[in-house]
Amino acid sequence: MTDRPDEPPTVAPPGGHATLAGRALAVLTWRRTHRWCGACRAELTDRPGETARQCPDCGLYVPMQLSAAVLVAITRPGPPGHVDELLLVRHATGPTGLWALVAASSRPARHLRRAYSISRRLIDATVTAGRR
């Protein structure tokens, strides 16, 4: 918050501006890709106070789906005088061949407080795959 009386107080959103921008992008993308009813082809309308749309003709209710995910940064100390090493993975198939952090998606009903168990499974799967 600012201490200047001539300026309105400013408060950063919870999670910071990057979280807010990411959420805004997700909502805008969802609105763009969920414009028409999948049952009767009518244009969907927004539900006031919800992140959902509804068909005015057949009543189909279309809530925005959550896609929870966990990214895990697995590191180990590097050689003396060097930076820590980061474990990266690359899919054996696919067009890009890019390296990425170890990741897994989670069902929307699963609480993110269980991220530890998910990260544990990721580590186990990565180690197992590395032995093949």
PDB file of C-alpha atoms in Angstrom:
ATOM      1  CA  MET A   1       0.000   0.000   0.000  1.00  0.00           C
ATOM      2  CA  THR A   2       1.148   3.562  -0.634  1.00  0.00           C
ATOM      3  CA  ASP A   3       1.711   6.148   2.101  1.00  0.00           C
ATOM      4  CA  ARG A   4       0.981   9.110  -0.166  1.00  0.00           C
ATOM      5  CA  PRO A   5      -2.367  10.720   0.652  1.00  0.00           C
ATOM      6  CA  ASP A   6      -2.820  12.021  -2.920  1.00  0.00           C
ATOM      7  CA  GLU A   7      -2.719   8.538  -4.457  1.00  0.00           C
ATOM      8  CA  PRO A   8      -5.310   5.797  -4.012  1.00  0.00           C
ATOM      9  CA  PRO A   9      -4.037   2.771  -2.093  1.00  0.00           C
ATOM     10  CA  THR A  10      -2.872  -0.115  -4.264  1.00  0.00           C
ATOM     11  CA  VAL A  11      -3.022  -3.733  -3.231  1.00  0.00           C
ATOM     12  CA  ALA A  12      -1.470  -6.549  -5.230  1.00  0.00           C
ATOM     13  CA  PRO A  13      -3.854  -9.432  -5.965  1.00  0.00           C
ATOM     14  CA  PRO A  14      -3.295 -12.684  -4.029  1.00  0.00           C
ATOM     15  CA  GLY A  15      -0.652 -14.665  -5.859  1.00  0.00           C
ATOM     16  CA  GLY A  16       0.651 -11.609  -7.670  1.00  0.00           C
ATOM     17  CA  HIS A  17      -0.026 -10.105 -11.060  1.00  0.00           C
ATOM     18  CA  ALA A  18       1.215 -13.165 -12.952  1.00  0.00           C
ATOM     19  CA  THR A  19      -1.499 -15.309 -11.340  1.00  0.00           C
ATOM     20  CA  LEU A  20      -4.134 -12.729 -12.190  1.00  0.00           C
ATOM     21  CA  ALA A  21      -2.905 -12.495 -15.791  1.00  0.00           C
ATOM     22  CA  GLY A  22      -2.866 -16.286 -16.128  1.00  0.00           C
ATOM     23  CA  ARG A  23      -6.425 -16.547 -14.847  1.00  0.00           C
ATOM     24  CA  ALA A  24      -7.566 -13.786 -17.211  1.00  0.00           C
ATOM     25  CA  LEU A  25      -5.993 -15.581 -20.172  1.00  0.00           C
ATOM     26  CA  ALA A  26      -7.664 -18.863 -19.163  1.00  0.00           C
ATOM     27  CA  VAL A  27     -11.089 -17.197 -18.885  1.00  0.00           C
ATOM     28  CA  LEU A  28     -10.723 -15.355 -22.205  1.00  0.00           C
ATOM     29  CA  THR A  29      -9.611 -18.533 -23.993  1.00  0.00           C
ATOM     30  CA  TRP A  30     -12.489 -20.498 -22.459  1.00  0.00           C
ATOM     31  CA  ARG A  31     -15.016 -17.829 -23.506  1.00  0.00           C
ATOM     32  CA  ARG A  32     -13.643 -17.857 -27.073  1.00  0.00           C
ATOM     33  CA  THR A  33     -13.750 -21.647 -27.370  1.00  0.00           C
ATOM     34  CA  HIS A  34     -17.138 -22.106 -25.663  1.00  0.00           C
ATOM     35  CA  ARG A  35     -19.343 -19.749 -27.633  1.00  0.00           C
ATOM     36  CA  TRP A  36     -21.863 -22.221 -29.084  1.00  0.00           C
ATOM     37  CA  CYS A  37     -24.083 -24.870 -27.507  1.00  0.00           C
ATOM     38  CA  GLY A  38     -22.881 -28.397 -28.202  1.00  0.00           C
ATOM     39  CA  ALA A  39     -26.440 -29.762 -28.033  1.00  0.00           C
ATOM     40  CA  CYS A  40     -28.490 -27.394 -30.180  1.00  0.00           C
ATOM     41  CA  ARG A  41     -25.955 -24.967 -31.747  1.00  0.00           C
ATOM     42  CA  ALA A  42     -27.455 -21.808 -30.186  1.00  0.00           C
ATOM     43  CA  GLU A  43     -25.115 -19.074 -28.923  1.00  0.00           C
ATOM     44  CA  LEU A  44     -24.359 -19.474 -25.213  1.00  0.00           C
ATOM     45  CA  THR A  45     -24.953 -16.636 -22.752  1.00  0.00           C
ATOM     46  CA  ASP A  46     -22.999 -15.780 -19.604  1.00  0.00           C
ATOM     47  CA  ARG A  47     -24.350 -16.779 -16.181  1.00  0.00           C
ATOM     48  CA  PRO A  48     -24.213 -13.699 -13.926  1.00  0.00           C
ATOM     49  CA  GLY A  49     -21.863 -14.143 -10.983  1.00  0.00           C
ATOM     50  CA  GLU A  50     -20.417 -17.421 -12.309  1.00  0.00           C
ATOM     51  CA  THR A  51     -17.651 -18.521 -14.614  1.00  0.00           C
ATOM     52  CA  ALA A  52     -20.186 -20.453 -16.644  1.00  0.00           C
ATOM     53  CA  ARG A  53     -22.358 -20.122 -19.729  1.00  0.00           C
ATOM     54  CA  GLN A  54     -25.819 -21.440 -20.493  1.00  0.00           C
ATOM     55  CA  CYS A  55     -27.811 -22.098 -23.621  1.00  0.00           C
ATOM     56  CA  PRO A  56     -30.934 -19.923 -23.774  1.00  0.00           C
ATOM     57  CA  ASP A  57     -32.681 -22.457 -26.031  1.00  0.00           C
ATOM     58  CA  CYS A  58     -32.100 -25.872 -24.439  1.00  0.00           C
ATOM     59  CA  GLY A  59     -30.724 -24.851 -21.023  1.00  0.00           C
ATOM     60  CA  LEU A  60     -27.362 -26.652 -21.338  1.00  0.00           C
ATOM     61  CA  TYR A  61     -25.117 -25.476 -18.485  1.00  0.00           C
ATOM     62  CA  VAL A  62     -21.401 -25.144 -19.351  1.00  0.00           C
ATOM     63  CA  PRO A  63     -19.111 -24.360 -16.380  1.00  0.00           C
ATOM     64  CA  MET A  64     -15.446 -23.500 -16.885  1.00  0.00           C
ATOM     65  CA  GLN A  65     -13.406 -26.619 -16.183  1.00  0.00           C
ATOM     66  CA  LEU A  66     -10.335 -26.453 -13.985  1.00  0.00           C
ATOM     67  CA  SER A  67      -7.112 -28.020 -15.154  1.00  0.00           C
ATOM     68  CA  ALA A  68      -4.982 -28.395 -12.070  1.00  0.00           C
ATOM     69  CA  ALA A  69      -1.372 -29.375 -12.617  1.00  0.00           C
ATOM     70  CA  VAL A  70       1.772 -29.817 -10.611  1.00  0.00           C
ATOM     71  CA  LEU A  71       5.237 -28.909 -11.829  1.00  0.00           C
ATOM     72  CA  VAL A  72       8.126 -30.272  -9.822  1.00  0.00           C
ATOM     73  CA  ALA A  73      11.633 -28.845  -9.854  1.00  0.00           C
ATOM     74  CA  ILE A  74      13.937 -31.701  -8.893  1.00  0.00           C
ATOM     75  CA  THR A  75      17.435 -30.449  -8.130  1.00  0.00           C
ATOM     76  CA  ARG A  76      20.666 -31.759  -6.717  1.00  0.00           C
ATOM     77  CA  PRO A  77      23.769 -29.909  -5.663  1.00  0.00           C
ATOM     78  CA  GLY A  78      26.152 -29.300  -8.512  1.00  0.00           C
ATOM     79  CA  PRO A  79      29.904 -29.778  -8.379  1.00  0.00           C
ATOM     80  CA  PRO A  80      31.742 -27.456  -5.973  1.00  0.00           C
ATOM     81  CA  GLY A  81      31.736 -23.935  -7.355  1.00  0.00           C
ATOM     82  CA  HIS A  82      28.945 -24.647  -9.843  1.00  0.00           C
ATOM     83  CA  VAL A  83      25.193 -24.123  -9.806  1.00  0.00           C
ATOM     84  CA  ASP A  84      22.715 -26.796  -8.737  1.00  0.00           C
ATOM     85  CA  GLU A  85      21.608 -29.254 -11.400  1.00  0.00           C
ATOM     86  CA  LEU A  86      17.974 -29.406 -12.530  1.00  0.00           C
ATOM     87  CA  LEU A  87      16.308 -32.610 -13.729  1.00  0.00           C
ATOM     88  CA  LEU A  88      14.622 -32.100 -17.090  1.00  0.00           C
ATOM     89  CA  VAL A  89      12.648 -34.637 -19.100  1.00  0.00           C
ATOM     90  CA  ARG A  90      11.905 -35.076 -22.778  1.00  0.00           C
ATOM     91  CA  HIS A  91       9.185 -37.196 -24.285  1.00  0.00           C
ATOM     92  CA  ALA A  92      10.501 -40.038 -26.376  1.00  0.00           C
ATOM     93  CA  THR A  93       7.844 -39.265 -28.983  1.00  0.00           C
ATOM     94  CA  GLY A  94       6.461 -36.014 -30.277  1.00  0.00           C
ATOM     95  CA  PRO A  95       7.375 -33.351 -32.759  1.00  0.00           C
ATOM     96  CA  THR A  96       9.262 -30.881 -30.562  1.00  0.00           C
ATOM     97  CA  GLY A  97      11.966 -32.718 -28.704  1.00  0.00           C
ATOM     98  CA  LEU A  98      11.971 -29.910 -26.124  1.00  0.00           C
ATOM     99  CA  TRP A  99      13.161 -30.409 -22.569  1.00  0.00           C
ATOM    100  CA  ALA A 100      10.715 -29.616 -19.743  1.00  0.00           C
ATOM    101  CA  LEU A 101      10.177 -29.826 -16.003  1.00  0.00           C
ATOM    102  CA  VAL A 102       8.629 -33.002 -14.657  1.00  0.00           C
ATOM    103  CA  ALA A 103       4.850 -32.460 -14.666  1.00  0.00           C
ATOM    104  CA  ALA A 104       1.552 -34.235 -14.140  1.00  0.00           C
ATOM    105  CA  SER A 105      -2.060 -33.234 -14.312  1.00  0.00           C
ATOM    106  CA  SER A 106      -4.449 -33.745 -11.433  1.00  0.00           C
ATOM    107  CA  ARG A 107      -8.154 -34.474 -11.428  1.00  0.00           C
ATOM    108  CA  PRO A 108     -10.123 -31.325 -10.498  1.00  0.00           C
ATOM    109  CA  ALA A 109     -11.556 -33.045  -7.419  1.00  0.00           C
ATOM    110  CA  ARG A 110      -8.077 -33.697  -6.022  1.00  0.00           C
ATOM    111  CA  HIS A 111      -6.890 -31.025  -3.627  1.00  0.00           C
ATOM    112  CA  LEU A 112      -3.551 -29.457  -4.389  1.00  0.00           C
ATOM    113  CA  ARG A 113      -2.514 -30.115  -0.796  1.00  0.00           C
ATOM    114  CA  ARG A 114      -1.873 -33.620  -2.107  1.00  0.00           C
ATOM    115  CA  ALA A 115       0.815 -32.197  -4.381  1.00  0.00           C
ATOM    116  CA  TYR A 116       3.472 -33.944  -2.325  1.00  0.00           C
ATOM    117  CA  SER A 117       2.107 -37.399  -3.136  1.00  0.00           C
ATOM    118  CA  ILE A 118       1.824 -36.433  -6.799  1.00  0.00           C
ATOM    119  CA  SER A 119       5.383 -35.113  -6.821  1.00  0.00           C
ATOM    120  CA  ARG A 120       6.550 -38.315  -5.128  1.00  0.00           C
ATOM    121  CA  ARG A 121       4.933 -40.388  -7.891  1.00  0.00           C
ATOM    122  CA  LEU A 122       6.555 -38.157 -10.517  1.00  0.00           C
ATOM    123  CA  ILE A 123       9.973 -38.661  -8.993  1.00  0.00           C
ATOM    124  CA  ASP A 124       9.433 -42.433  -8.819  1.00  0.00           C
ATOM    125  CA  ALA A 125       8.227 -42.557 -12.435  1.00  0.00           C
ATOM    126  CA  THR A 126      11.165 -40.448 -13.623  1.00  0.00           C
ATOM    127  CA  VAL A 127      13.704 -42.607 -11.821  1.00  0.00           C
ATOM    128  CA  THR A 128      12.050 -45.789 -13.114  1.00  0.00           C
ATOM    129  CA  ALA A 129      11.985 -44.492 -16.698  1.00  0.00           C
ATOM    130  CA  GLY A 130      15.639 -43.512 -16.419  1.00  0.00           C
ATOM    131  CA  ARG A 131      16.579 -47.112 -15.571  1.00  0.00           C
ATOM    132  CA  ARG A 132      15.017 -48.513 -18.760  1.00  0.00           C
TER     133      ARG A 132
END
